Each structure stands twice: as C-alpha cells, then as structure tokens.
Amino acid sequence: MSDTESCDATADRFAGCLIGQALGDALGFVVEGSGPTVCAEYVESALRPRRLAGYSCGRFPLGQYSDDSQLARELALSFVACGGFDPKDYATRIATLFTENRIVGRGRATEQAAYRIAQGWPWDKAGTPRPAAGNGSAMRSAPVGLLLAHDTEAMIRTAHDQGRITHQDPRCSAGAIAIAGATASVVAQGRVEASTLCASLAEWTRPFDPILAAALEQLPNWREEAPDRALTRIAGIGSEPSYSDGWEGISPFVTPSVLWSLYSVLHSHGDYWEAICTAIAGGGAVDTTAAMTGAIAGATVGLNGIPPEPCRLLSDQGTWGYEALVQLATDLHGLHRQLRQGAG
Ligand SMILES: [Mg+2]
C-alpha cells in the first residue's frame, strides 16, 4: 500500500470513529434506560430490518445524538483548536455545554463538575470524587485514541487527564483508557485481534483498576459466548453498590459499560451494524454502550463500512450533522499527521 493509500485509509477510520460513535449514540438514545426486553424488541423490529421511520426520543427525532457524542465532539474540537490537548480549554467547553443548556442527557457527576468549572474551580480540582464511577469520562474518550494512536504513553496520560476533569475515581480513568486504547489500536493496526488488543488494554488499565484489567484479560474467552450469557457475566463485574439498583441490563457504572462495549465489538467480528445491535440489545445505558461500541467498530471498518442512510439523520439540535462531523474528523486527522511527523 502506498503512503497516500495508507493516509486515506487512516482518514477514513477517523471519520468512521466519529460518525460511528454519533450514530450508535443516536440509535441507542431512542431506548436509553430501557431493559433488555424492550431494547431487544427495538433491535429486531427496527434496527435489523433498518425500519427507522417514526422513532424518536421525546422531542428529538431519530438522529439526535446525546451528551456522549456532544462531549466527544467538543474534545476533538478542542484538540484541533489548541493543536493538542489543553485541559483548561476542554474543561471550559464542557462547562459551556451545560451553562448554555445545550447538553442532551445529563450524567450527574459530569453536571456537578461542569458547574464547579463554571464557578471558577480549576480543571484538576473540579472532578466529582469517588465513589461516583459512571461511564461519563469513558464515553467521550475515543478521540484521544485517534489523535494519539502513534504514542501510547501520551494516549494513556491524555485519556486520564480528560477524564479526571469530571470524574476523579481511578476506575473511570481505566474505562477512558480502555476506550481510547481500543480506538488507538484499531487505527494503528487496521483490524481487531482480540487477544493482542485485550492484553494491551489490560496492561494499560491495571494501574488504575485491577478489576477491569483482570476482566479484560478474560474477554477473548467470552467473545463467542451468546449475548444473554455474556450480559449476565459482564453486568455484575466490579459491582458498585450505588449502581446496583434500578437498572436492567448494563448500568451506567463504568466497568460493565466498557466491557459490554468491547464484547459487542469483538463478538460482531468487525461488522459495525451487528456490533450496534448487540450493544443495544443488552439494555440499560444503551446510548453510551452503543456510542463506545460505535466509535471502536467505526474506527475498525471506516466510514465506508457504516450504512450511509442512517448517518444522514445525524443532528445535534439542527447543527453538527454528518458533513460537519466528517470535516471535524478530517481536521483531527490532519493534526494527528502533524504530531506523528513531529514525533518521528
Ligand atoms: Mg447519553
């Protein structure tokens, strides 16, 4: 493959990641918080046959994506505007989404941190302390893996730092590193090889959360299990008492959210749509599990591996639709090339 072809393939993966995340999020948003029975029915009646007309979430038509992808988009925008990661700039962007009431769906830890930032707290003090351990910092970390696919040490540090702006619990950093790390790996290698990928993710996350790391080491053994069996296994890992009540399927607790997303990617063997269907059929915090699944699966297959028709529905309250997100991916890829050449 020539350098130009290689560059085009990588650019396609960047676009696949951002669009794949936003589309998974938007498709999950319709049934966010519903249990596995409702979500599996939606998958069978709407997603698999691609009969999407008529679905909505409250006042939002299908295609609206939520806080997961808004915050991932703002992270990518911050990278491009600052020429790399500037935690103060990103913290301000998080706060602004809340103070301008543009955020769609609110994680409590993120919201509390956003208002502290708006009141002038520094970015490294504003994060909600443990034991709050939701998936809010993992759900937005895929762009870290895009920008820093060539530099593992910087990827880990940046996934951690962008995460602790809102979530100080190290389990949240582990989740953010796993999602950024999986994205970086598929961008760098162009494919998913389960045992190599999971061994790397376990190594990178272990200093932050040995429970997640131990589960990641086992994940290649679970990937061929049927989803209902894997769901039972994964939903309880790490069991954090504050998330154990009131959720059917995968709760917003970071550890099972991240593991279920990675399972959905690996179980689906690189098929984007199948991965999204698997993630959503698990029920629970499905806009987030489908967003994280979509980011990694989209980065694996590239934009050309994602069905084009539903992508055209993407919107954030009338802005930041398909074309704008693809342009942002192009800009982020340009910055990645600059950083990579500077490092080389
Ligand atoms: Mg959301």
mmCIF file of C-alpha atoms and ligand atoms in Angstrom:
data_model
loop_
_atom_site.group_PDB
_atom_site.id
_atom_site.type_symbol
_atom_site.label_atom_id
_atom_site.label_comp_id
_atom_site.label_asym_id
_atom_site.label_seq_id
_atom_site.Cartn_x
_atom_site.Cartn_y
_atom_site.Cartn_z
ATOM 1 C CA MET A 1 0.000 0.000 0.000
ATOM 2 C CA SER A 2 1.352 3.459 -0.907
ATOM 3 C CA ASP A 3 1.703 6.249 1.666
ATOM 4 C CA THR A 4 -1.238 8.059 0.059
ATOM 5 C CA GLU A 5 -3.463 4.968 0.252
ATOM 6 C CA SER A 6 -2.391 4.382 3.840
ATOM 7 C CA CYS A 7 -3.151 8.004 4.736
ATOM 8 C CA ASP A 8 -6.581 7.794 3.052
ATOM 9 C CA ALA A 9 -7.365 4.580 4.951
ATOM 10 C CA THR A 10 -6.449 6.207 8.257
ATOM 11 C CA ALA A 11 -8.507 9.321 7.461
ATOM 12 C CA ASP A 12 -11.452 7.020 6.670
ATOM 13 C CA ARG A 13 -11.066 5.390 10.105
ATOM 14 C CA PHE A 14 -11.108 8.797 11.827
ATOM 15 C CA ALA A 15 -14.392 9.643 10.100
ATOM 16 C CA GLY A 16 -15.722 6.150 10.828
ATOM 17 C CA CYS A 17 -14.959 6.647 14.510
ATOM 18 C CA LEU A 18 -16.722 9.993 14.955
ATOM 19 C CA ILE A 19 -19.715 9.071 12.770
ATOM 20 C CA GLY A 20 -19.827 5.549 14.234
ATOM 21 C CA GLN A 21 -19.985 6.959 17.762
ATOM 22 C CA ALA A 22 -22.667 9.562 16.978
ATOM 23 C CA LEU A 23 -24.821 7.041 15.093
ATOM 24 C CA GLY A 24 -24.594 4.386 17.813
ATOM 25 C CA ASP A 25 -25.474 7.044 20.384
ATOM 26 C CA ALA A 26 -28.444 8.301 18.347
ATOM 27 C CA LEU A 27 -29.784 4.775 17.749
ATOM 28 C CA GLY A 28 -29.425 3.932 21.446
ATOM 29 C CA PHE A 29 -30.905 7.243 22.628
ATOM 30 C CA VAL A 30 -34.368 6.113 21.440
ATOM 31 C CA VAL A 31 -34.473 3.366 24.104
ATOM 32 C CA GLU A 32 -31.981 4.768 26.665
ATOM 33 C CA GLY A 33 -32.604 3.319 30.124
ATOM 34 C CA SER A 34 -34.942 0.547 28.930
ATOM 35 C CA GLY A 35 -34.367 -3.068 29.940
ATOM 36 C CA PRO A 36 -33.121 -5.854 27.660
ATOM 37 C CA THR A 37 -36.631 -6.989 26.652
ATOM 38 C CA VAL A 38 -37.655 -3.587 25.268
ATOM 39 C CA CYS A 39 -34.231 -2.999 23.718
ATOM 40 C CA ALA A 40 -34.091 -6.424 22.039
ATOM 41 C CA GLU A 41 -37.569 -5.842 20.566
ATOM 42 C CA TYR A 42 -36.382 -2.475 19.158
ATOM 43 C CA VAL A 43 -33.311 -4.167 17.668
ATOM 44 C CA GLU A 44 -35.384 -6.889 15.983
ATOM 45 C CA SER A 45 -38.227 -4.668 14.751
ATOM 46 C CA ALA A 46 -36.320 -1.506 13.810
ATOM 47 C CA LEU A 47 -32.557 -1.897 13.627
ATOM 48 C CA ARG A 48 -32.030 -5.275 11.951
ATOM 49 C CA PRO A 49 -34.647 -4.641 9.221
ATOM 50 C CA ARG A 50 -33.495 -0.965 9.020
ATOM 51 C CA ARG A 51 -37.053 0.295 9.516
ATOM 52 C CA LEU A 52 -36.193 3.504 11.383
ATOM 53 C CA ALA A 53 -39.046 5.794 10.334
ATOM 54 C CA GLY A 54 -41.247 7.101 13.119
ATOM 55 C CA TYR A 55 -38.845 6.620 16.030
ATOM 56 C CA SER A 56 -37.944 9.499 18.335
ATOM 57 C CA CYS A 57 -36.787 10.267 21.863
ATOM 58 C CA GLY A 58 -39.098 12.791 23.486
ATOM 59 C CA ARG A 59 -38.989 15.979 21.417
ATOM 60 C CA PHE A 60 -35.984 14.787 19.447
ATOM 61 C CA PRO A 61 -36.396 12.908 16.138
ATOM 62 C CA LEU A 62 -34.235 9.842 15.494
ATOM 63 C CA GLY A 63 -30.754 11.082 14.579
ATOM 64 C CA GLN A 64 -30.274 13.352 17.580
ATOM 65 C CA TYR A 65 -27.236 12.189 19.482
ATOM 66 C CA SER A 66 -26.687 12.808 23.191
ATOM 67 C CA ASP A 67 -24.125 14.048 25.725
ATOM 68 C CA ASP A 68 -21.718 11.172 24.942
ATOM 69 C CA SER A 69 -21.087 12.339 21.389
ATOM 70 C CA GLN A 70 -21.511 16.057 22.149
ATOM 71 C CA LEU A 71 -18.663 15.787 24.660
ATOM 72 C CA ALA A 72 -16.518 13.613 22.336
ATOM 73 C CA ARG A 73 -17.077 16.191 19.568
ATOM 74 C CA GLU A 74 -16.041 19.033 21.896
ATOM 75 C CA LEU A 75 -12.887 17.112 22.819
ATOM 76 C CA ALA A 76 -11.996 16.690 19.132
ATOM 77 C CA LEU A 77 -12.775 20.381 18.536
ATOM 78 C CA SER A 78 -10.579 21.363 21.472
ATOM 79 C CA PHE A 79 -7.686 19.268 20.114
ATOM 80 C CA VAL A 80 -7.965 20.960 16.714
ATOM 81 C CA ALA A 81 -8.335 24.481 18.145
ATOM 82 C CA CYS A 82 -5.395 24.090 20.561
ATOM 83 C CA GLY A 83 -3.110 21.929 18.403
ATOM 84 C CA GLY A 84 -3.232 19.184 21.064
ATOM 85 C CA PHE A 85 -4.726 18.617 24.498
ATOM 86 C CA ASP A 86 -5.326 21.693 26.652
ATOM 87 C CA PRO A 87 -7.307 20.617 29.736
ATOM 88 C CA LYS A 88 -8.382 24.179 30.582
ATOM 89 C CA ASP A 89 -9.864 24.676 27.127
ATOM 90 C CA TYR A 90 -11.700 21.341 27.242
ATOM 91 C CA ALA A 91 -12.992 21.997 30.769
ATOM 92 C CA THR A 92 -14.420 25.323 29.591
ATOM 93 C CA ARG A 93 -16.108 23.597 26.638
ATOM 94 C CA ILE A 94 -17.698 21.026 28.986
ATOM 95 C CA ALA A 95 -18.984 23.767 31.283
ATOM 96 C CA THR A 96 -20.355 25.803 28.371
ATOM 97 C CA LEU A 97 -22.475 22.917 27.069
ATOM 98 C CA PHE A 98 -24.200 22.875 30.456
ATOM 99 C CA THR A 99 -24.442 26.607 31.179
ATOM 100 C CA GLU A 100 -25.869 27.226 27.696
ATOM 101 C CA ASN A 101 -28.283 24.329 28.257
ATOM 102 C CA ARG A 102 -27.191 22.593 25.046
ATOM 103 C CA ILE A 103 -26.372 19.279 26.722
ATOM 104 C CA VAL A 104 -28.703 16.411 25.766
ATOM 105 C CA GLY A 105 -28.996 13.906 28.611
ATOM 106 C CA ARG A 106 -27.019 14.605 31.763
ATOM 107 C CA GLY A 107 -24.688 12.444 33.761
ATOM 108 C CA ARG A 108 -24.818 13.633 37.368
ATOM 109 C CA ALA A 109 -21.049 13.575 38.026
ATOM 110 C CA THR A 110 -20.352 15.441 34.778
ATOM 111 C CA GLU A 111 -23.051 18.007 35.510
ATOM 112 C CA GLN A 112 -21.748 18.679 39.027
ATOM 113 C CA ALA A 113 -18.181 19.099 37.740
ATOM 114 C CA ALA A 114 -19.364 21.343 34.882
ATOM 115 C CA TYR A 115 -20.992 23.787 37.295
ATOM 116 C CA ARG A 116 -17.892 23.781 39.509
ATOM 117 C CA ILE A 117 -15.805 24.671 36.446
ATOM 118 C CA ALA A 118 -18.294 27.414 35.565
ATOM 119 C CA GLN A 119 -17.832 28.800 39.106
ATOM 120 C CA GLY A 120 -14.083 29.044 38.539
ATOM 121 C CA TRP A 121 -12.737 25.799 40.010
ATOM 122 C CA PRO A 122 -9.512 24.642 38.284
ATOM 123 C CA TRP A 123 -9.865 21.716 35.885
ATOM 124 C CA ASP A 124 -7.847 19.327 38.091
ATOM 125 C CA LYS A 125 -9.948 20.036 41.195
ATOM 126 C CA ALA A 126 -13.457 20.203 39.744
ATOM 127 C CA GLY A 127 -13.962 16.474 39.070
ATOM 128 C CA THR A 128 -16.544 14.580 41.100
ATOM 129 C CA PRO A 129 -14.728 12.395 43.661
ATOM 130 C CA ARG A 130 -15.086 8.644 44.189
ATOM 131 C CA PRO A 131 -17.168 6.567 44.610
ATOM 132 C CA ALA A 132 -19.001 8.245 41.710
ATOM 133 C CA ALA A 133 -17.865 5.926 38.911
ATOM 134 C CA GLY A 134 -20.165 6.421 35.952
ATOM 135 C CA ASN A 135 -19.216 5.999 32.328
ATOM 136 C CA GLY A 136 -19.142 9.764 31.605
ATOM 137 C CA SER A 137 -15.414 10.095 31.013
ATOM 138 C CA ALA A 138 -15.067 6.831 29.045
ATOM 139 C CA MET A 139 -17.939 7.684 26.700
ATOM 140 C CA ARG A 140 -16.083 10.702 25.254
ATOM 141 C CA SER A 141 -12.524 9.358 25.099
ATOM 142 C CA ALA A 142 -12.366 7.769 21.624
ATOM 143 C CA PRO A 143 -10.938 10.958 20.003
ATOM 144 C CA VAL A 144 -7.925 10.604 22.319
ATOM 145 C CA GLY A 145 -7.193 7.277 20.639
ATOM 146 C CA LEU A 146 -7.458 8.898 17.214
ATOM 147 C CA LEU A 147 -5.166 11.846 17.922
ATOM 148 C CA LEU A 148 -2.553 9.821 19.804
ATOM 149 C CA ALA A 149 -2.712 6.456 18.010
ATOM 150 C CA HIS A 150 1.069 6.710 17.469
ATOM 151 C CA ASP A 151 2.014 7.460 21.111
ATOM 152 C CA THR A 152 0.755 5.047 23.791
ATOM 153 C CA GLU A 153 2.204 6.951 26.744
ATOM 154 C CA ALA A 154 0.580 10.225 25.674
ATOM 155 C CA MET A 155 -2.682 8.396 24.883
ATOM 156 C CA ILE A 156 -2.870 6.978 28.425
ATOM 157 C CA ARG A 157 -1.969 10.298 30.065
ATOM 158 C CA THR A 158 -4.471 12.257 27.964
ATOM 159 C CA ALA A 159 -7.312 9.750 28.433
ATOM 160 C CA HIS A 160 -6.723 10.001 32.196
ATOM 161 C CA ASP A 161 -6.461 13.799 32.250
ATOM 162 C CA GLN A 162 -9.510 14.490 30.086
ATOM 163 C CA GLY A 163 -11.396 12.065 32.318
ATOM 164 C CA ARG A 164 -10.492 13.490 35.692
ATOM 165 C CA ILE A 165 -11.850 16.898 34.674
ATOM 166 C CA THR A 166 -15.234 15.414 35.620
ATOM 167 C CA HIS A 167 -14.520 12.004 37.243
ATOM 168 C CA GLN A 168 -11.726 11.577 39.811
ATOM 169 C CA ASP A 169 -12.359 7.887 40.572
ATOM 170 C CA PRO A 170 -9.465 5.914 39.005
ATOM 171 C CA ARG A 171 -11.938 3.278 37.755
ATOM 172 C CA CYS A 172 -13.274 5.985 35.433
ATOM 173 C CA SER A 173 -9.784 6.702 34.152
ATOM 174 C CA ALA A 174 -9.320 2.977 33.488
ATOM 175 C CA GLY A 175 -12.517 2.958 31.418
ATOM 176 C CA ALA A 176 -11.453 6.044 29.472
ATOM 177 C CA ILE A 177 -8.041 4.480 28.765
ATOM 178 C CA ALA A 178 -9.674 1.239 27.580
ATOM 179 C CA ILE A 179 -11.913 3.043 25.071
ATOM 180 C CA ALA A 180 -9.154 5.389 23.866
ATOM 181 C CA GLY A 181 -6.693 2.480 23.766
ATOM 182 C CA ALA A 182 -9.003 0.243 21.735
ATOM 183 C CA THR A 183 -9.599 3.095 19.287
ATOM 184 C CA ALA A 184 -5.864 3.780 19.001
ATOM 185 C CA SER A 185 -5.132 0.094 18.420
ATOM 186 C CA VAL A 186 -7.613 -0.367 15.589
ATOM 187 C CA VAL A 187 -6.462 2.876 13.923
ATOM 188 C CA ALA A 188 -2.805 1.849 14.155
ATOM 189 C CA GLN A 189 -3.335 -1.774 13.109
ATOM 190 C CA GLY A 190 -6.393 -1.518 10.879
ATOM 191 C CA ARG A 191 -8.090 -4.543 12.453
ATOM 192 C CA VAL A 192 -9.140 -6.100 15.737
ATOM 193 C CA GLU A 193 -7.138 -9.044 17.006
ATOM 194 C CA ALA A 194 -8.867 -9.907 20.266
ATOM 195 C CA SER A 195 -6.129 -11.479 22.350
ATOM 196 C CA THR A 196 -3.465 -8.875 21.462
ATOM 197 C CA LEU A 197 -5.888 -5.989 21.916
ATOM 198 C CA CYS A 198 -7.208 -7.165 25.275
ATOM 199 C CA ALA A 199 -3.716 -7.916 26.617
ATOM 200 C CA SER A 200 -2.667 -4.343 25.783
ATOM 201 C CA LEU A 201 -5.815 -2.848 27.305
ATOM 202 C CA ALA A 202 -5.290 -4.904 30.479
ATOM 203 C CA GLU A 203 -1.704 -3.689 30.783
ATOM 204 C CA TRP A 204 -2.667 -0.030 30.254
ATOM 205 C CA THR A 205 -5.613 -0.055 32.700
ATOM 206 C CA ARG A 206 -4.159 -2.191 35.517
ATOM 207 C CA PRO A 207 -2.539 0.703 37.458
ATOM 208 C CA PHE A 208 -5.926 2.420 37.599
ATOM 209 C CA ASP A 209 -8.300 -0.537 38.101
ATOM 210 C CA PRO A 210 -7.070 -4.116 38.534
ATOM 211 C CA ILE A 211 -10.663 -5.441 38.402
ATOM 212 C CA LEU A 212 -11.216 -4.062 34.898
ATOM 213 C CA ALA A 213 -7.758 -5.284 33.865
ATOM 214 C CA ALA A 214 -8.492 -8.838 35.065
ATOM 215 C CA ALA A 215 -11.794 -8.877 33.167
ATOM 216 C CA LEU A 216 -10.102 -7.574 30.003
ATOM 217 C CA GLU A 217 -7.663 -10.480 30.167
ATOM 218 C CA GLN A 218 -10.644 -12.864 30.170
ATOM 219 C CA LEU A 219 -12.634 -11.071 27.475
ATOM 220 C CA PRO A 220 -11.186 -13.002 24.489
ATOM 221 C CA ASN A 221 -12.530 -16.179 26.144
ATOM 222 C CA TRP A 222 -16.029 -14.694 26.390
ATOM 223 C CA ARG A 223 -16.312 -13.172 22.926
ATOM 224 C CA GLU A 224 -18.000 -16.214 21.350
ATOM 225 C CA GLU A 225 -20.486 -16.624 24.180
ATOM 226 C CA ALA A 226 -24.121 -15.854 23.367
ATOM 227 C CA PRO A 227 -25.081 -12.286 24.316
ATOM 228 C CA ASP A 228 -27.523 -13.267 27.070
ATOM 229 C CA ARG A 229 -24.866 -15.341 28.831
ATOM 230 C CA ALA A 230 -22.187 -12.659 28.373
ATOM 231 C CA LEU A 231 -24.612 -9.996 29.618
ATOM 232 C CA THR A 232 -25.192 -11.867 32.877
ATOM 233 C CA ARG A 233 -21.472 -12.275 33.345
ATOM 234 C CA ILE A 234 -20.433 -8.705 32.494
ATOM 235 C CA ALA A 235 -23.287 -6.742 34.141
ATOM 236 C CA GLY A 236 -22.080 -7.618 37.651
ATOM 237 C CA ILE A 237 -18.330 -7.124 37.263
ATOM 238 C CA GLY A 238 -16.873 -4.688 39.779
ATOM 239 C CA SER A 239 -20.305 -4.430 41.464
ATOM 240 C CA GLU A 240 -20.511 -0.855 42.712
ATOM 241 C CA PRO A 241 -23.405 -0.634 45.224
ATOM 242 C CA SER A 242 -24.560 2.815 44.110
ATOM 243 C CA TYR A 243 -25.374 1.450 40.636
ATOM 244 C CA SER A 244 -26.845 -1.919 41.585
ATOM 245 C CA ASP A 245 -30.467 -0.807 41.949
ATOM 246 C CA GLY A 246 -32.880 0.356 39.312
ATOM 247 C CA TRP A 247 -31.004 -0.751 36.207
ATOM 248 C CA GLU A 248 -31.918 -3.671 33.994
ATOM 249 C CA GLY A 249 -29.140 -4.656 31.624
ATOM 250 C CA ILE A 250 -25.907 -2.638 31.694
ATOM 251 C CA SER A 251 -25.916 0.160 34.298
ATOM 252 C CA PRO A 252 -24.036 3.464 33.817
ATOM 253 C CA PHE A 253 -21.270 2.146 36.118
ATOM 254 C CA VAL A 254 -18.114 2.477 34.057
ATOM 255 C CA THR A 255 -16.693 -1.059 34.377
ATOM 256 C CA PRO A 256 -19.573 -3.108 32.856
ATOM 257 C CA SER A 257 -20.340 -0.320 30.345
ATOM 258 C CA VAL A 258 -16.830 -0.505 28.916
ATOM 259 C CA LEU A 259 -16.649 -4.313 28.997
ATOM 260 C CA TRP A 260 -20.051 -4.699 27.287
ATOM 261 C CA SER A 261 -18.993 -2.281 24.541
ATOM 262 C CA LEU A 262 -15.769 -4.178 23.894
ATOM 263 C CA TYR A 263 -17.637 -7.508 23.972
ATOM 264 C CA SER A 264 -20.102 -6.122 21.389
ATOM 265 C CA VAL A 265 -17.238 -5.154 19.059
ATOM 266 C CA LEU A 266 -15.371 -8.457 19.435
ATOM 267 C CA HIS A 267 -18.493 -10.665 19.258
ATOM 268 C CA SER A 268 -19.523 -8.995 15.999
ATOM 269 C CA HIS A 269 -16.200 -9.635 14.239
ATOM 270 C CA GLY A 270 -15.877 -6.164 12.738
ATOM 271 C CA ASP A 271 -19.454 -5.784 11.474
ATOM 272 C CA TYR A 272 -20.472 -2.241 12.533
ATOM 273 C CA TRP A 273 -24.234 -2.697 12.391
ATOM 274 C CA GLU A 274 -24.146 -6.050 14.161
ATOM 275 C CA ALA A 275 -21.981 -4.555 16.915
ATOM 276 C CA ILE A 276 -24.503 -1.746 17.483
ATOM 277 C CA CYS A 277 -27.394 -4.248 17.550
ATOM 278 C CA THR A 278 -25.536 -6.368 20.122
ATOM 279 C CA ALA A 279 -24.731 -3.366 22.321
ATOM 280 C CA ILE A 280 -28.291 -2.021 22.342
ATOM 281 C CA ALA A 281 -29.964 -5.417 22.844
ATOM 282 C CA GLY A 282 -28.179 -5.624 26.213
ATOM 283 C CA GLY A 283 -30.390 -2.840 27.546
ATOM 284 C CA GLY A 284 -29.656 -0.240 30.213
ATOM 285 C CA ALA A 285 -27.332 2.673 29.481
ATOM 286 C CA VAL A 286 -27.563 1.958 25.780
ATOM 287 C CA ASP A 287 -26.817 5.352 24.270
ATOM 288 C CA THR A 288 -23.427 5.140 25.949
ATOM 289 C CA THR A 289 -22.694 1.472 25.263
ATOM 290 C CA ALA A 290 -23.711 1.958 21.621
ATOM 291 C CA ALA A 291 -21.666 5.187 21.402
ATOM 292 C CA MET A 292 -18.488 3.492 22.671
ATOM 293 C CA THR A 293 -19.144 0.372 20.569
ATOM 294 C CA GLY A 294 -19.819 2.567 17.534
ATOM 295 C CA ALA A 295 -16.613 4.551 17.977
ATOM 296 C CA ILE A 296 -14.403 1.442 18.061
ATOM 297 C CA ALA A 297 -16.325 -0.510 15.414
ATOM 298 C CA GLY A 298 -16.472 2.607 13.206
ATOM 299 C CA ALA A 299 -12.732 3.149 13.544
ATOM 300 C CA THR A 300 -12.244 -0.507 12.562
ATOM 301 C CA VAL A 301 -14.374 -0.513 9.393
ATOM 302 C CA GLY A 302 -14.018 3.164 8.423
ATOM 303 C CA LEU A 303 -16.778 5.376 7.132
ATOM 304 C CA ASN A 304 -17.316 3.077 4.146
ATOM 305 C CA GLY A 305 -18.296 0.230 6.500
ATOM 306 C CA ILE A 306 -21.167 2.174 8.103
ATOM 307 C CA PRO A 307 -24.593 2.159 6.409
ATOM 308 C CA PRO A 308 -24.886 5.633 4.812
ATOM 309 C CA GLU A 309 -28.653 6.274 5.041
ATOM 310 C CA PRO A 310 -28.983 6.500 8.849
ATOM 311 C CA CYS A 311 -25.834 8.662 9.016
ATOM 312 C CA ARG A 312 -27.717 11.361 7.128
ATOM 313 C CA LEU A 313 -30.167 11.645 10.051
ATOM 314 C CA LEU A 314 -27.439 12.713 12.483
ATOM 315 C CA SER A 315 -28.009 16.065 14.165
ATOM 316 C CA ASP A 316 -27.421 17.976 17.359
ATOM 317 C CA GLN A 317 -30.466 20.209 17.601
ATOM 318 C CA GLY A 318 -30.130 21.212 13.956
ATOM 319 C CA THR A 319 -26.336 21.604 13.978
ATOM 320 C CA TRP A 320 -23.281 19.348 13.794
ATOM 321 C CA GLY A 321 -24.746 16.833 11.367
ATOM 322 C CA TYR A 322 -22.974 14.318 9.143
ATOM 323 C CA GLU A 323 -20.982 16.724 6.949
ATOM 324 C CA ALA A 324 -19.696 18.796 9.881
ATOM 325 C CA LEU A 325 -18.609 15.713 11.835
ATOM 326 C CA VAL A 326 -16.765 14.297 8.797
ATOM 327 C CA GLN A 327 -14.990 17.650 8.358
ATOM 328 C CA LEU A 328 -14.011 17.602 12.052
ATOM 329 C CA ALA A 329 -12.586 14.086 11.572
ATOM 330 C CA THR A 330 -10.574 15.357 8.594
ATOM 331 C CA ASP A 331 -9.201 18.251 10.666
ATOM 332 C CA LEU A 332 -8.331 15.903 13.540
ATOM 333 C CA HIS A 333 -6.569 13.553 11.129
ATOM 334 C CA GLY A 334 -4.501 16.481 9.830
ATOM 335 C CA LEU A 335 -3.398 17.311 13.378
ATOM 336 C CA HIS A 336 -2.613 13.632 14.054
ATOM 337 C CA ARG A 337 -0.328 13.560 10.993
ATOM 338 C CA GLN A 338 1.466 16.695 12.187
ATOM 339 C CA LEU A 339 2.030 15.256 15.673
ATOM 340 C CA ARG A 340 3.145 11.903 14.276
ATOM 341 C CA GLN A 341 5.624 13.529 11.897
ATOM 342 C CA GLY A 342 6.898 15.742 14.738
ATOM 343 C CA ALA A 343 7.385 12.685 16.936
ATOM 344 C CA GLY A 344 9.101 10.769 14.127
HETATM 345 MG MG MG B 1 -26.037 9.999 26.604
#
